[in-house]
Amino acid sequence: MHNQFNTSLWGDEGFSAILSMKSLPEIIKIIAKDTSPPLWNIWEWLFFRLFGTSEVVIRSLAFIFFLGTVFFAFKIGQLLWDKKTGYLAAILTLLNPFFFTYAFEGRMYSIMSLGVAASMYFFLKILNTKNSKLKISDKAGYVIATLWAIYSHHFAIFAIFLQGLWFIKEFVFGKRKIAKTIFRLLVIVGVGYLPWMLPLYNQIKMVGG
């Protein structure tokens, strides 16, 4: 029966699928000359080796990341308000018609959304925690989620830009100790992204040309 999981692939999805059938070194080499980071294709490569290369596998992978986004929407709502608000945020995310369309897309959109949602959750959790009670798991979660986001899609940089503005506000007017912690975490994220800086420069140059 025809459904969202077995819909035929369109052009860009087909390109991603063919690319993800290659070896990991080839994937990195080729996508460095494309216009996106490699995380989606690395996950797709892994899923292809575990479950095959059908449309169902590709769209299921995207849908898993979408469900992860829904989970972190719940966690953000619960963190900032209460569990009821968390459930409402999760339901609204799940039923968002625009987002739901991309939940099955065999590209990097849902994986980026998961990274951004998780990054914002850990960022807000750090902001709302007393410096003496900061958990290593929250700091590690923020670094991993933020790197996940920017290794998924370049547009994730807008979330980091927002966090940077928030850091400045906290440093000048708010919790300076927490702000310093955030700055250190942002530096770690920057160091973690260094391997992709040259490919990013070449991609920007190519798109500009």
PDB file of C-alpha atoms in Angstrom:
ATOM      1  CA  MET A   1       0.000   0.000   0.000  1.00  0.00           C
ATOM      2  CA  HIS A   2       1.331   3.395  -0.972  1.00  0.00           C
ATOM      3  CA  ASN A   3       2.189   5.629   1.988  1.00  0.00           C
ATOM      4  CA  GLN A   4       4.703   8.208   3.246  1.00  0.00           C
ATOM      5  CA  PHE A   5       7.345   5.539   3.872  1.00  0.00           C
ATOM      6  CA  ASN A   6       7.463   3.963   0.416  1.00  0.00           C
ATOM      7  CA  THR A   7       7.013   7.038  -1.789  1.00  0.00           C
ATOM      8  CA  SER A   8       9.529   7.096  -4.631  1.00  0.00           C
ATOM      9  CA  LEU A   9      12.641   9.223  -4.182  1.00  0.00           C
ATOM     10  CA  TRP A  10      13.022  12.549  -5.968  1.00  0.00           C
ATOM     11  CA  GLY A  11      16.248  13.993  -7.382  1.00  0.00           C
ATOM     12  CA  ASP A  12      18.144  15.196  -4.311  1.00  0.00           C
ATOM     13  CA  GLU A  13      17.045  12.183  -2.272  1.00  0.00           C
ATOM     14  CA  GLY A  14      18.307   9.916  -5.036  1.00  0.00           C
ATOM     15  CA  PHE A  15      21.655  11.730  -5.058  1.00  0.00           C
ATOM     16  CA  SER A  16      21.962  11.295  -1.274  1.00  0.00           C
ATOM     17  CA  ALA A  17      21.041   7.615  -1.484  1.00  0.00           C
ATOM     18  CA  ILE A  18      23.557   6.865  -4.252  1.00  0.00           C
ATOM     19  CA  LEU A  19      26.247   8.782  -2.385  1.00  0.00           C
ATOM     20  CA  SER A  20      25.514   6.891   0.842  1.00  0.00           C
ATOM     21  CA  MET A  21      26.085   3.559  -0.931  1.00  0.00           C
ATOM     22  CA  LYS A  22      29.759   4.424  -1.340  1.00  0.00           C
ATOM     23  CA  SER A  23      32.517   3.994   1.263  1.00  0.00           C
ATOM     24  CA  LEU A  24      32.799   6.529   4.081  1.00  0.00           C
ATOM     25  CA  PRO A  25      36.011   8.126   2.699  1.00  0.00           C
ATOM     26  CA  GLU A  26      34.324   8.539  -0.702  1.00  0.00           C
ATOM     27  CA  ILE A  27      31.237  10.051   0.932  1.00  0.00           C
ATOM     28  CA  ILE A  28      33.332  12.644   2.762  1.00  0.00           C
ATOM     29  CA  LYS A  29      35.378  13.421  -0.362  1.00  0.00           C
ATOM     30  CA  ILE A  30      32.334  13.874  -2.613  1.00  0.00           C
ATOM     31  CA  ILE A  31      30.074  15.741  -0.190  1.00  0.00           C
ATOM     32  CA  ALA A  32      32.895  18.169   0.584  1.00  0.00           C
ATOM     33  CA  LYS A  33      32.398  19.334  -3.021  1.00  0.00           C
ATOM     34  CA  ASP A  34      28.618  19.550  -2.604  1.00  0.00           C
ATOM     35  CA  THR A  35      26.715  22.105  -0.496  1.00  0.00           C
ATOM     36  CA  SER A  36      26.096  20.338   2.827  1.00  0.00           C
ATOM     37  CA  PRO A  37      27.898  18.701   5.760  1.00  0.00           C
ATOM     38  CA  PRO A  38      28.168  14.879   5.895  1.00  0.00           C
ATOM     39  CA  LEU A  39      26.233  13.685   8.967  1.00  0.00           C
ATOM     40  CA  TRP A  40      23.035  12.642   7.169  1.00  0.00           C
ATOM     41  CA  ASN A  41      24.965  10.592   4.634  1.00  0.00           C
ATOM     42  CA  ILE A  42      27.036   8.922   7.361  1.00  0.00           C
ATOM     43  CA  TRP A  43      23.864   7.803   9.144  1.00  0.00           C
ATOM     44  CA  GLU A  44      22.280   6.754   5.858  1.00  0.00           C
ATOM     45  CA  TRP A  45      25.429   4.751   5.037  1.00  0.00           C
ATOM     46  CA  LEU A  46      25.104   2.948   8.374  1.00  0.00           C
ATOM     47  CA  PHE A  47      21.401   2.217   7.908  1.00  0.00           C
ATOM     48  CA  PHE A  48      21.994   0.912   4.376  1.00  0.00           C
ATOM     49  CA  ARG A  49      24.462  -1.632   5.735  1.00  0.00           C
ATOM     50  CA  LEU A  50      22.097  -2.703   8.505  1.00  0.00           C
ATOM     51  CA  PHE A  51      18.706  -2.673   6.786  1.00  0.00           C
ATOM     52  CA  GLY A  52      19.178  -2.358   3.011  1.00  0.00           C
ATOM     53  CA  THR A  53      18.616   0.528   0.609  1.00  0.00           C
ATOM     54  CA  SER A  54      14.845   0.694   0.118  1.00  0.00           C
ATOM     55  CA  GLU A  55      12.713   3.828   0.251  1.00  0.00           C
ATOM     56  CA  VAL A  56      11.233   2.552   3.531  1.00  0.00           C
ATOM     57  CA  VAL A  57      14.685   2.437   5.138  1.00  0.00           C
ATOM     58  CA  ILE A  58      15.543   5.965   3.963  1.00  0.00           C
ATOM     59  CA  ARG A  59      12.259   7.503   5.089  1.00  0.00           C
ATOM     60  CA  SER A  60      12.240   5.571   8.364  1.00  0.00           C
ATOM     61  CA  LEU A  61      15.665   7.013   9.207  1.00  0.00           C
ATOM     62  CA  ALA A  62      14.385  10.551   8.613  1.00  0.00           C
ATOM     63  CA  PHE A  63      11.256   9.802  10.655  1.00  0.00           C
ATOM     64  CA  ILE A  64      13.317   8.547  13.620  1.00  0.00           C
ATOM     65  CA  PHE A  65      15.159  11.880  13.696  1.00  0.00           C
ATOM     66  CA  PHE A  66      11.803  13.670  13.467  1.00  0.00           C
ATOM     67  CA  LEU A  67      10.540  11.762  16.512  1.00  0.00           C
ATOM     68  CA  GLY A  68      13.732  12.784  18.310  1.00  0.00           C
ATOM     69  CA  THR A  69      12.868  16.398  17.542  1.00  0.00           C
ATOM     70  CA  VAL A  70       9.376  15.883  18.963  1.00  0.00           C
ATOM     71  CA  PHE A  71      10.936  14.454  22.127  1.00  0.00           C
ATOM     72  CA  PHE A  72      13.180  17.485  22.638  1.00  0.00           C
ATOM     73  CA  ALA A  73      10.254  19.826  21.944  1.00  0.00           C
ATOM     74  CA  PHE A  74       8.552  18.091  24.875  1.00  0.00           C
ATOM     75  CA  LYS A  75      11.689  18.443  27.033  1.00  0.00           C
ATOM     76  CA  ILE A  76      11.998  22.172  26.278  1.00  0.00           C
ATOM     77  CA  GLY A  77       8.338  22.808  27.124  1.00  0.00           C
ATOM     78  CA  GLN A  78       8.677  20.818  30.339  1.00  0.00           C
ATOM     79  CA  LEU A  79      11.909  22.607  31.279  1.00  0.00           C
ATOM     80  CA  LEU A  80      10.578  26.128  30.737  1.00  0.00           C
ATOM     81  CA  TRP A  81       7.029  25.584  32.035  1.00  0.00           C
ATOM     82  CA  ASP A  82       5.648  22.172  33.013  1.00  0.00           C
ATOM     83  CA  LYS A  83       4.885  18.686  31.715  1.00  0.00           C
ATOM     84  CA  LYS A  84       1.516  19.728  30.249  1.00  0.00           C
ATOM     85  CA  THR A  85       3.225  22.417  28.190  1.00  0.00           C
ATOM     86  CA  GLY A  86       5.809  19.849  27.140  1.00  0.00           C
ATOM     87  CA  TYR A  87       3.112  17.523  25.828  1.00  0.00           C
ATOM     88  CA  LEU A  88       1.444  20.413  24.004  1.00  0.00           C
ATOM     89  CA  ALA A  89       4.752  21.414  22.392  1.00  0.00           C
ATOM     90  CA  ALA A  90       5.360  17.803  21.350  1.00  0.00           C
ATOM     91  CA  ILE A  91       1.865  17.439  19.827  1.00  0.00           C
ATOM     92  CA  LEU A  92       2.143  20.734  17.944  1.00  0.00           C
ATOM     93  CA  THR A  93       5.534  19.688  16.584  1.00  0.00           C
ATOM     94  CA  LEU A  94       4.269  16.246  15.612  1.00  0.00           C
ATOM     95  CA  LEU A  95       1.213  17.651  13.819  1.00  0.00           C
ATOM     96  CA  ASN A  96       2.936  20.615  12.150  1.00  0.00           C
ATOM     97  CA  PRO A  97       1.976  20.037   8.480  1.00  0.00           C
ATOM     98  CA  PHE A  98       5.074  21.730   7.052  1.00  0.00           C
ATOM     99  CA  PHE A  99       7.450  19.859   9.345  1.00  0.00           C
ATOM    100  CA  PHE A 100       5.576  16.560   8.902  1.00  0.00           C
ATOM    101  CA  THR A 101       6.261  16.672   5.170  1.00  0.00           C
ATOM    102  CA  TYR A 102      10.008  16.896   5.780  1.00  0.00           C
ATOM    103  CA  ALA A 103       9.829  14.202   8.472  1.00  0.00           C
ATOM    104  CA  PHE A 104      10.041  11.605   5.692  1.00  0.00           C
ATOM    105  CA  GLU A 105      12.450  13.451   3.403  1.00  0.00           C
ATOM    106  CA  GLY A 106      15.580  11.458   2.589  1.00  0.00           C
ATOM    107  CA  ARG A 107      17.770  14.481   3.157  1.00  0.00           C
ATOM    108  CA  MET A 108      19.320  16.311   6.105  1.00  0.00           C
ATOM    109  CA  TYR A 109      16.329  18.331   7.334  1.00  0.00           C
ATOM    110  CA  SER A 110      15.011  16.149  10.160  1.00  0.00           C
ATOM    111  CA  ILE A 111      18.496  15.277  11.403  1.00  0.00           C
ATOM    112  CA  MET A 112      19.315  18.997  11.596  1.00  0.00           C
ATOM    113  CA  SER A 113      16.060  19.698  13.432  1.00  0.00           C
ATOM    114  CA  LEU A 114      16.930  17.055  16.008  1.00  0.00           C
ATOM    115  CA  GLY A 115      20.371  18.578  16.536  1.00  0.00           C
ATOM    116  CA  VAL A 116      19.009  22.108  16.875  1.00  0.00           C
ATOM    117  CA  ALA A 117      16.210  21.073  19.265  1.00  0.00           C
ATOM    118  CA  ALA A 118      18.628  19.077  21.435  1.00  0.00           C
ATOM    119  CA  SER A 119      21.189  21.899  21.397  1.00  0.00           C
ATOM    120  CA  MET A 120      18.575  24.431  22.503  1.00  0.00           C
ATOM    121  CA  TYR A 121      17.332  22.092  25.237  1.00  0.00           C
ATOM    122  CA  PHE A 122      20.777  21.628  26.782  1.00  0.00           C
ATOM    123  CA  PHE A 123      21.560  25.333  26.289  1.00  0.00           C
ATOM    124  CA  LEU A 124      18.413  26.338  28.174  1.00  0.00           C
ATOM    125  CA  LYS A 125      19.044  23.717  30.837  1.00  0.00           C
ATOM    126  CA  ILE A 126      22.521  25.156  31.449  1.00  0.00           C
ATOM    127  CA  LEU A 127      21.102  28.677  31.601  1.00  0.00           C
ATOM    128  CA  ASN A 128      18.517  27.631  34.149  1.00  0.00           C
ATOM    129  CA  THR A 129      20.957  25.783  36.409  1.00  0.00           C
ATOM    130  CA  LYS A 130      23.058  27.252  39.172  1.00  0.00           C
ATOM    131  CA  ASN A 131      26.720  27.167  38.175  1.00  0.00           C
ATOM    132  CA  SER A 132      27.629  24.978  41.156  1.00  0.00           C
ATOM    133  CA  LYS A 133      25.074  22.361  40.082  1.00  0.00           C
ATOM    134  CA  LEU A 134      25.979  22.102  36.393  1.00  0.00           C
ATOM    135  CA  LYS A 135      26.190  18.490  35.269  1.00  0.00           C
ATOM    136  CA  ILE A 136      28.930  17.223  32.986  1.00  0.00           C
ATOM    137  CA  SER A 137      26.232  15.293  31.104  1.00  0.00           C
ATOM    138  CA  ASP A 138      24.397  18.543  30.274  1.00  0.00           C
ATOM    139  CA  LYS A 139      27.577  20.237  29.076  1.00  0.00           C
ATOM    140  CA  ALA A 140      28.549  17.181  27.019  1.00  0.00           C
ATOM    141  CA  GLY A 141      24.985  16.968  25.684  1.00  0.00           C
ATOM    142  CA  TYR A 142      25.155  20.580  24.526  1.00  0.00           C
ATOM    143  CA  VAL A 143      28.487  20.117  22.750  1.00  0.00           C
ATOM    144  CA  ILE A 144      27.438  16.860  21.056  1.00  0.00           C
ATOM    145  CA  ALA A 145      24.001  18.186  20.023  1.00  0.00           C
ATOM    146  CA  THR A 146      25.418  21.445  18.657  1.00  0.00           C
ATOM    147  CA  LEU A 147      28.112  19.662  16.658  1.00  0.00           C
ATOM    148  CA  TRP A 148      25.421  17.248  15.443  1.00  0.00           C
ATOM    149  CA  ALA A 149      23.368  20.221  14.242  1.00  0.00           C
ATOM    150  CA  ILE A 150      26.143  22.017  12.347  1.00  0.00           C
ATOM    151  CA  TYR A 151      27.460  18.777  10.843  1.00  0.00           C
ATOM    152  CA  SER A 152      23.897  18.189   9.551  1.00  0.00           C
ATOM    153  CA  HIS A 153      23.133  21.475   7.799  1.00  0.00           C
ATOM    154  CA  HIS A 154      24.776  24.893   7.558  1.00  0.00           C
ATOM    155  CA  PHE A 155      21.535  26.628   8.555  1.00  0.00           C
ATOM    156  CA  ALA A 156      22.040  25.322  12.108  1.00  0.00           C
ATOM    157  CA  ILE A 157      24.513  28.194  12.487  1.00  0.00           C
ATOM    158  CA  PHE A 158      21.516  30.501  13.006  1.00  0.00           C
ATOM    159  CA  ALA A 159      20.669  28.648  16.241  1.00  0.00           C
ATOM    160  CA  ILE A 160      24.258  29.068  17.434  1.00  0.00           C
ATOM    161  CA  PHE A 161      24.140  32.748  16.491  1.00  0.00           C
ATOM    162  CA  LEU A 162      21.029  33.124  18.690  1.00  0.00           C
ATOM    163  CA  GLN A 163      22.805  31.322  21.514  1.00  0.00           C
ATOM    164  CA  GLY A 164      25.776  33.661  21.066  1.00  0.00           C
ATOM    165  CA  LEU A 165      23.524  36.692  21.440  1.00  0.00           C
ATOM    166  CA  TRP A 166      22.004  35.113  24.534  1.00  0.00           C
ATOM    167  CA  PHE A 167      25.499  34.523  25.911  1.00  0.00           C
ATOM    168  CA  ILE A 168      26.354  38.218  25.448  1.00  0.00           C
ATOM    169  CA  LYS A 169      23.137  39.238  27.210  1.00  0.00           C
ATOM    170  CA  GLU A 170      23.895  36.938  30.157  1.00  0.00           C
ATOM    171  CA  PHE A 171      27.519  38.065  30.336  1.00  0.00           C
ATOM    172  CA  VAL A 172      26.592  41.748  30.416  1.00  0.00           C
ATOM    173  CA  PHE A 173      23.332  41.718  32.373  1.00  0.00           C
ATOM    174  CA  GLY A 174      22.839  38.274  33.879  1.00  0.00           C
ATOM    175  CA  LYS A 175      24.660  35.229  35.221  1.00  0.00           C
ATOM    176  CA  ARG A 176      28.284  35.911  34.352  1.00  0.00           C
ATOM    177  CA  LYS A 177      29.583  32.558  35.635  1.00  0.00           C
ATOM    178  CA  ILE A 178      27.054  30.662  33.531  1.00  0.00           C
ATOM    179  CA  ALA A 179      27.941  32.877  30.556  1.00  0.00           C
ATOM    180  CA  LYS A 180      31.616  31.955  30.929  1.00  0.00           C
ATOM    181  CA  THR A 181      30.669  28.272  30.948  1.00  0.00           C
ATOM    182  CA  ILE A 182      28.644  28.748  27.771  1.00  0.00           C
ATOM    183  CA  PHE A 183      31.570  30.549  26.144  1.00  0.00           C
ATOM    184  CA  ARG A 184      33.900  27.639  26.937  1.00  0.00           C
ATOM    185  CA  LEU A 185      31.388  25.201  25.470  1.00  0.00           C
ATOM    186  CA  LEU A 186      31.071  27.310  22.321  1.00  0.00           C
ATOM    187  CA  VAL A 187      34.861  27.269  21.967  1.00  0.00           C
ATOM    188  CA  ILE A 188      34.830  23.463  22.227  1.00  0.00           C
ATOM    189  CA  VAL A 189      32.127  23.353  19.539  1.00  0.00           C
ATOM    190  CA  GLY A 190      34.267  25.614  17.355  1.00  0.00           C
ATOM    191  CA  VAL A 191      37.280  23.332  17.778  1.00  0.00           C
ATOM    192  CA  GLY A 192      35.102  20.320  16.965  1.00  0.00           C
ATOM    193  CA  TYR A 193      33.989  21.981  13.734  1.00  0.00           C
ATOM    194  CA  LEU A 194      37.520  22.851  12.583  1.00  0.00           C
ATOM    195  CA  PRO A 195      37.864  19.711  10.373  1.00  0.00           C
ATOM    196  CA  TRP A 196      34.976  20.969   8.246  1.00  0.00           C
ATOM    197  CA  MET A 197      36.124  24.583   7.923  1.00  0.00           C
ATOM    198  CA  LEU A 198      38.070  24.062   4.687  1.00  0.00           C
ATOM    199  CA  PRO A 199      35.245  22.126   2.985  1.00  0.00           C
ATOM    200  CA  LEU A 200      32.829  24.819   4.225  1.00  0.00           C
ATOM    201  CA  TYR A 201      35.006  27.545   2.698  1.00  0.00           C
ATOM    202  CA  ASN A 202      35.149  25.676  -0.620  1.00  0.00           C
ATOM    203  CA  GLN A 203      31.379  25.109  -0.562  1.00  0.00           C
ATOM    204  CA  ILE A 204      30.678  28.804   0.079  1.00  0.00           C
ATOM    205  CA  LYS A 205      33.099  29.727  -2.685  1.00  0.00           C
ATOM    206  CA  MET A 206      31.443  27.269  -5.075  1.00  0.00           C
ATOM    207  CA  VAL A 207      27.894  28.502  -4.271  1.00  0.00           C
ATOM    208  CA  GLY A 208      29.040  32.115  -4.608  1.00  0.00           C
ATOM    209  CA  GLY A 209      30.534  31.324  -7.995  1.00  0.00           C
TER     210      GLY A 209
END
